[in-house]
PDB file of C-alpha atoms and ligand atoms in Angstrom:
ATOM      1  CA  UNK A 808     -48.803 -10.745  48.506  1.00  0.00           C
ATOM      2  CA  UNK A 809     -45.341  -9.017  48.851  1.00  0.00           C
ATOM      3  CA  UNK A 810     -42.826 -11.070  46.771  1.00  0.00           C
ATOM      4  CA  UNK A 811     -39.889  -9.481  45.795  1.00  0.00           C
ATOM      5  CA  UNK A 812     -38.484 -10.653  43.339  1.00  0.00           C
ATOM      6  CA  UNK A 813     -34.909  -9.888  42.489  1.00  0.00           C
ATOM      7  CA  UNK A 814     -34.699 -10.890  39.182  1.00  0.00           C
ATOM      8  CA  UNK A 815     -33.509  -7.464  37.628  1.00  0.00           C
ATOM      9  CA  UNK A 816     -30.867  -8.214  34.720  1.00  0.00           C
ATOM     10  CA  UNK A 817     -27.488  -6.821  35.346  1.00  0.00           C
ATOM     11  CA  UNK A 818     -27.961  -3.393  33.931  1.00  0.00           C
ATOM     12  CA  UNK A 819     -23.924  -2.912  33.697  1.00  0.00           C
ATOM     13  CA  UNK A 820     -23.533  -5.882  31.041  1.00  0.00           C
ATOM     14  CA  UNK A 821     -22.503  -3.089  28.575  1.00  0.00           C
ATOM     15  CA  UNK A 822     -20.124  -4.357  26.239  1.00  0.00           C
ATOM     16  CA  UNK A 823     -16.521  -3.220  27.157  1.00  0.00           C
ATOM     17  CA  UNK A 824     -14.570  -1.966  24.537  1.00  0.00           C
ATOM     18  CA  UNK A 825     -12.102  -4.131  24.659  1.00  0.00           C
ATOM     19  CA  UNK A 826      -8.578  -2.927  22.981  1.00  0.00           C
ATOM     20  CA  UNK A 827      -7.750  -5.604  21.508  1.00  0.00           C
ATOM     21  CA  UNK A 828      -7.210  -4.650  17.602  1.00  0.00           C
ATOM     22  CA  UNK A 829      -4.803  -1.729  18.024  1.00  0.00           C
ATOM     23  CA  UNK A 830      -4.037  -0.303  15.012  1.00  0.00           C
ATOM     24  CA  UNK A 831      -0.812  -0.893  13.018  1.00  0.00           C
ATOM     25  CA  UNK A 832      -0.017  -4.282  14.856  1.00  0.00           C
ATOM     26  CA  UNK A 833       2.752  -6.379  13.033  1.00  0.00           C
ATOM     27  CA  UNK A 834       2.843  -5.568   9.703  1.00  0.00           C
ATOM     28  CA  UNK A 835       6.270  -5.201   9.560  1.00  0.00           C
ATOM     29  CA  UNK A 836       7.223  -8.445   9.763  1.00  0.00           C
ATOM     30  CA  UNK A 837       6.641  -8.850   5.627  1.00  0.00           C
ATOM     31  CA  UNK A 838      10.111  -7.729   4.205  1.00  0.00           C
ATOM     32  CA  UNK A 839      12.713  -9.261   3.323  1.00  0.00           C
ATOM     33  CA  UNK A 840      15.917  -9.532   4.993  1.00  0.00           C
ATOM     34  CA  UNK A 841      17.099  -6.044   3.987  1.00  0.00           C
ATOM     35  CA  UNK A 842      19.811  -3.695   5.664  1.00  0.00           C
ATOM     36  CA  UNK A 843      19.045  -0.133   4.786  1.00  0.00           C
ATOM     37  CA  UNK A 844      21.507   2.108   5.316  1.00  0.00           C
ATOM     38  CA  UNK A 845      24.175   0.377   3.252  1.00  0.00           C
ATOM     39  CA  UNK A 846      25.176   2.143  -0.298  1.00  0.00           C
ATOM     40  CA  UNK A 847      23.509   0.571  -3.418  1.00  0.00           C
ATOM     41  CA  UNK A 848      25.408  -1.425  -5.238  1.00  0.00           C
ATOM     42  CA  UNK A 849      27.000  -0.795  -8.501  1.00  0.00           C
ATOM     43  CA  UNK A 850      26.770  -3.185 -11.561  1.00  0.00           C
ATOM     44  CA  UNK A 851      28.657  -2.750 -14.307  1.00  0.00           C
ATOM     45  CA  UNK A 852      28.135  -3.062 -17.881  1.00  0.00           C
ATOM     46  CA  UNK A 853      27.551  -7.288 -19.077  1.00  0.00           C
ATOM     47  CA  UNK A 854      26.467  -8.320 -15.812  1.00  0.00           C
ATOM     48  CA  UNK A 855      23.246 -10.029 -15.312  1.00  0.00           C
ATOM     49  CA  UNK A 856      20.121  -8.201 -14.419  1.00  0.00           C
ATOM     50  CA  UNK A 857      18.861  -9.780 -11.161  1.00  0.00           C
ATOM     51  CA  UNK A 858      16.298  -7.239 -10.697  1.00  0.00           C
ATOM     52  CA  UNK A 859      13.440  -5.386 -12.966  1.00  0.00           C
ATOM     53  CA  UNK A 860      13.709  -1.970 -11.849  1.00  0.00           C
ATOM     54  CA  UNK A 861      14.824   1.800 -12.342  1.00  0.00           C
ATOM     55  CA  UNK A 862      18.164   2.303 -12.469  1.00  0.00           C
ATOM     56  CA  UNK A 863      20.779   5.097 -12.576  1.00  0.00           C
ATOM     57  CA  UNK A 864      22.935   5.205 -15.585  1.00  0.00           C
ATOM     58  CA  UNK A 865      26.335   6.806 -14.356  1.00  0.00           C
ATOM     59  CA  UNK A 866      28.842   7.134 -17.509  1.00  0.00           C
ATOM     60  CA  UNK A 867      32.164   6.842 -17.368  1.00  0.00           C
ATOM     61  CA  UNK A 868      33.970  10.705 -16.797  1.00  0.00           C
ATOM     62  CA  UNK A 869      30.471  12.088 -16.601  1.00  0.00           C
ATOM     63  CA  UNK A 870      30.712  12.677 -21.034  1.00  0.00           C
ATOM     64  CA  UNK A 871      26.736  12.407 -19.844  1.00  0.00           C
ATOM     65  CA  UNK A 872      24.492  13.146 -16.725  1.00  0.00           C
ATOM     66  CA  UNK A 873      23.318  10.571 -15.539  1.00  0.00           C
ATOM     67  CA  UNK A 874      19.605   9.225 -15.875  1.00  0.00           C
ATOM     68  CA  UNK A 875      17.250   6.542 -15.410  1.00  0.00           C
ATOM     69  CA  UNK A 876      16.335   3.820 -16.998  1.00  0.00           C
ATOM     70  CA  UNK A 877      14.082   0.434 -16.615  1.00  0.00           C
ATOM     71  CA  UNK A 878      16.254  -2.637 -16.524  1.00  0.00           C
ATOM     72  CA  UNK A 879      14.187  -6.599 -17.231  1.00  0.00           C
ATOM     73  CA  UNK A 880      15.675  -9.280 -14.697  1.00  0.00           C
ATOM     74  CA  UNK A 881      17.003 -11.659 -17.013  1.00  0.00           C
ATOM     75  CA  UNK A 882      18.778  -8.983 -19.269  1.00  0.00           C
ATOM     76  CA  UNK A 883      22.668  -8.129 -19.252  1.00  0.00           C
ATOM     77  CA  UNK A 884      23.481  -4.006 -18.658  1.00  0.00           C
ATOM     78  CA  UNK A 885      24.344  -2.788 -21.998  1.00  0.00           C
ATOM     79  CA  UNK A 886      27.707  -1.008 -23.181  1.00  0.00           C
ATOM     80  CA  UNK A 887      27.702   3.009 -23.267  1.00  0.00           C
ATOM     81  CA  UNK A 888      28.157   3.263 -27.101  1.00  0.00           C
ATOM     82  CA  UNK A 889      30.294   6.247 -25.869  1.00  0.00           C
ATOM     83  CA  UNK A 890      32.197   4.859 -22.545  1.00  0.00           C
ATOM     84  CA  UNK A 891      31.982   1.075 -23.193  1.00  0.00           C
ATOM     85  CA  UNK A 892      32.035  -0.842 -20.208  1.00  0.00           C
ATOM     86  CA  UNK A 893      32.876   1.788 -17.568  1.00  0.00           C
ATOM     87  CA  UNK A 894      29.311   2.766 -17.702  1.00  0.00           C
ATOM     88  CA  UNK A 895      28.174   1.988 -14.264  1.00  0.00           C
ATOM     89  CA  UNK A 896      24.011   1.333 -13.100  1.00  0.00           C
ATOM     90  CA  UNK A 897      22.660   1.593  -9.821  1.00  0.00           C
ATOM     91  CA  UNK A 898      19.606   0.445  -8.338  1.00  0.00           C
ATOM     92  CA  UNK A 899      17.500   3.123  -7.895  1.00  0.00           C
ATOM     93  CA  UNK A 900      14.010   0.955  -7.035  1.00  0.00           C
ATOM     94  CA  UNK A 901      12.422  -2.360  -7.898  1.00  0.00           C
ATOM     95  CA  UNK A 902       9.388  -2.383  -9.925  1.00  0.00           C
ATOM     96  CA  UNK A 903       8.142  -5.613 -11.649  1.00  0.00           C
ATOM     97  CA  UNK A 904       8.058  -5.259 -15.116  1.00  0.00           C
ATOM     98  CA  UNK A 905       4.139  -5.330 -15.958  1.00  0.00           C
ATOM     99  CA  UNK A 906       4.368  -8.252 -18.505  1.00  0.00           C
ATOM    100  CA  UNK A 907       6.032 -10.148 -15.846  1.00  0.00           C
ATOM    101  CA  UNK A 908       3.136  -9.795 -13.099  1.00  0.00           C
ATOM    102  CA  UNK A 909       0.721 -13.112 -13.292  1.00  0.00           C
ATOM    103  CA  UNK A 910      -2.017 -10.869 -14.514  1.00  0.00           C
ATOM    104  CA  UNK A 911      -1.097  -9.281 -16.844  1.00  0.00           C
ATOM    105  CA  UNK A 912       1.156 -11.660 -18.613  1.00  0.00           C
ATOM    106  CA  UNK A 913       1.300 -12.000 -22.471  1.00  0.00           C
ATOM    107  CA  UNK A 914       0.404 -15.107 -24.055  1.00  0.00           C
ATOM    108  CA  UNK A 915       2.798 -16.962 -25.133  1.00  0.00           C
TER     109      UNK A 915
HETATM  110 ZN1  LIG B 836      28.571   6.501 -21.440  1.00  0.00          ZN
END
């Protein structure tokens, strides 16, 4: 009794490799409305601190170099004790203040 039976499984069923999860896909679409390329903006002394961050102390007629400090959102820039309130601060980068981050908050 001859009975062929063609009943062999597909041998090309491999799984394809399919391309769908290329790497880097949109994860650029997080930030924040932001043009680069424009100057950072100056504050001067008594305004409001909108942002925790570093910022670049520039004093009035360079009496000092400039440097860095950390700034809390919520504080006012402080008078130079030396050039008042021609002491100038730039944003250099936002960084959250630590006690201000949900976890590690202070009691209150
Ligand atoms: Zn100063």
């Amino acid at each position: 009794m001859h009975t062929h039976r063609l009943q062999s499984p597909p041998c090309d069923a491999r799984p394809q490799r399919t391309q769908y999860r290329a790497k880097g896909g949109d994860k650029s679409r997080h930030r924040p409305p932001h043009k680069s390329g424009q100057p950072a903006p100056l504050f001067n002394a008594n305004d409001p601190v909108r942002q925790t961050g570093i910022y670049e102390v520039i004093h009035d007629r360079g009496h000092r170099t400039a440097h860095e400090v950390v700034m809390l959102n919520g504080d006012f820039f402080p008078e130079c004790d030396s050039c008042g309130d021609r002491v100038r601060f730039r944003l250099i980068r936002t960084a959250p203040y630590i006690f201000q981050d949900e976890d590690f908050e202070e009691p209150q």
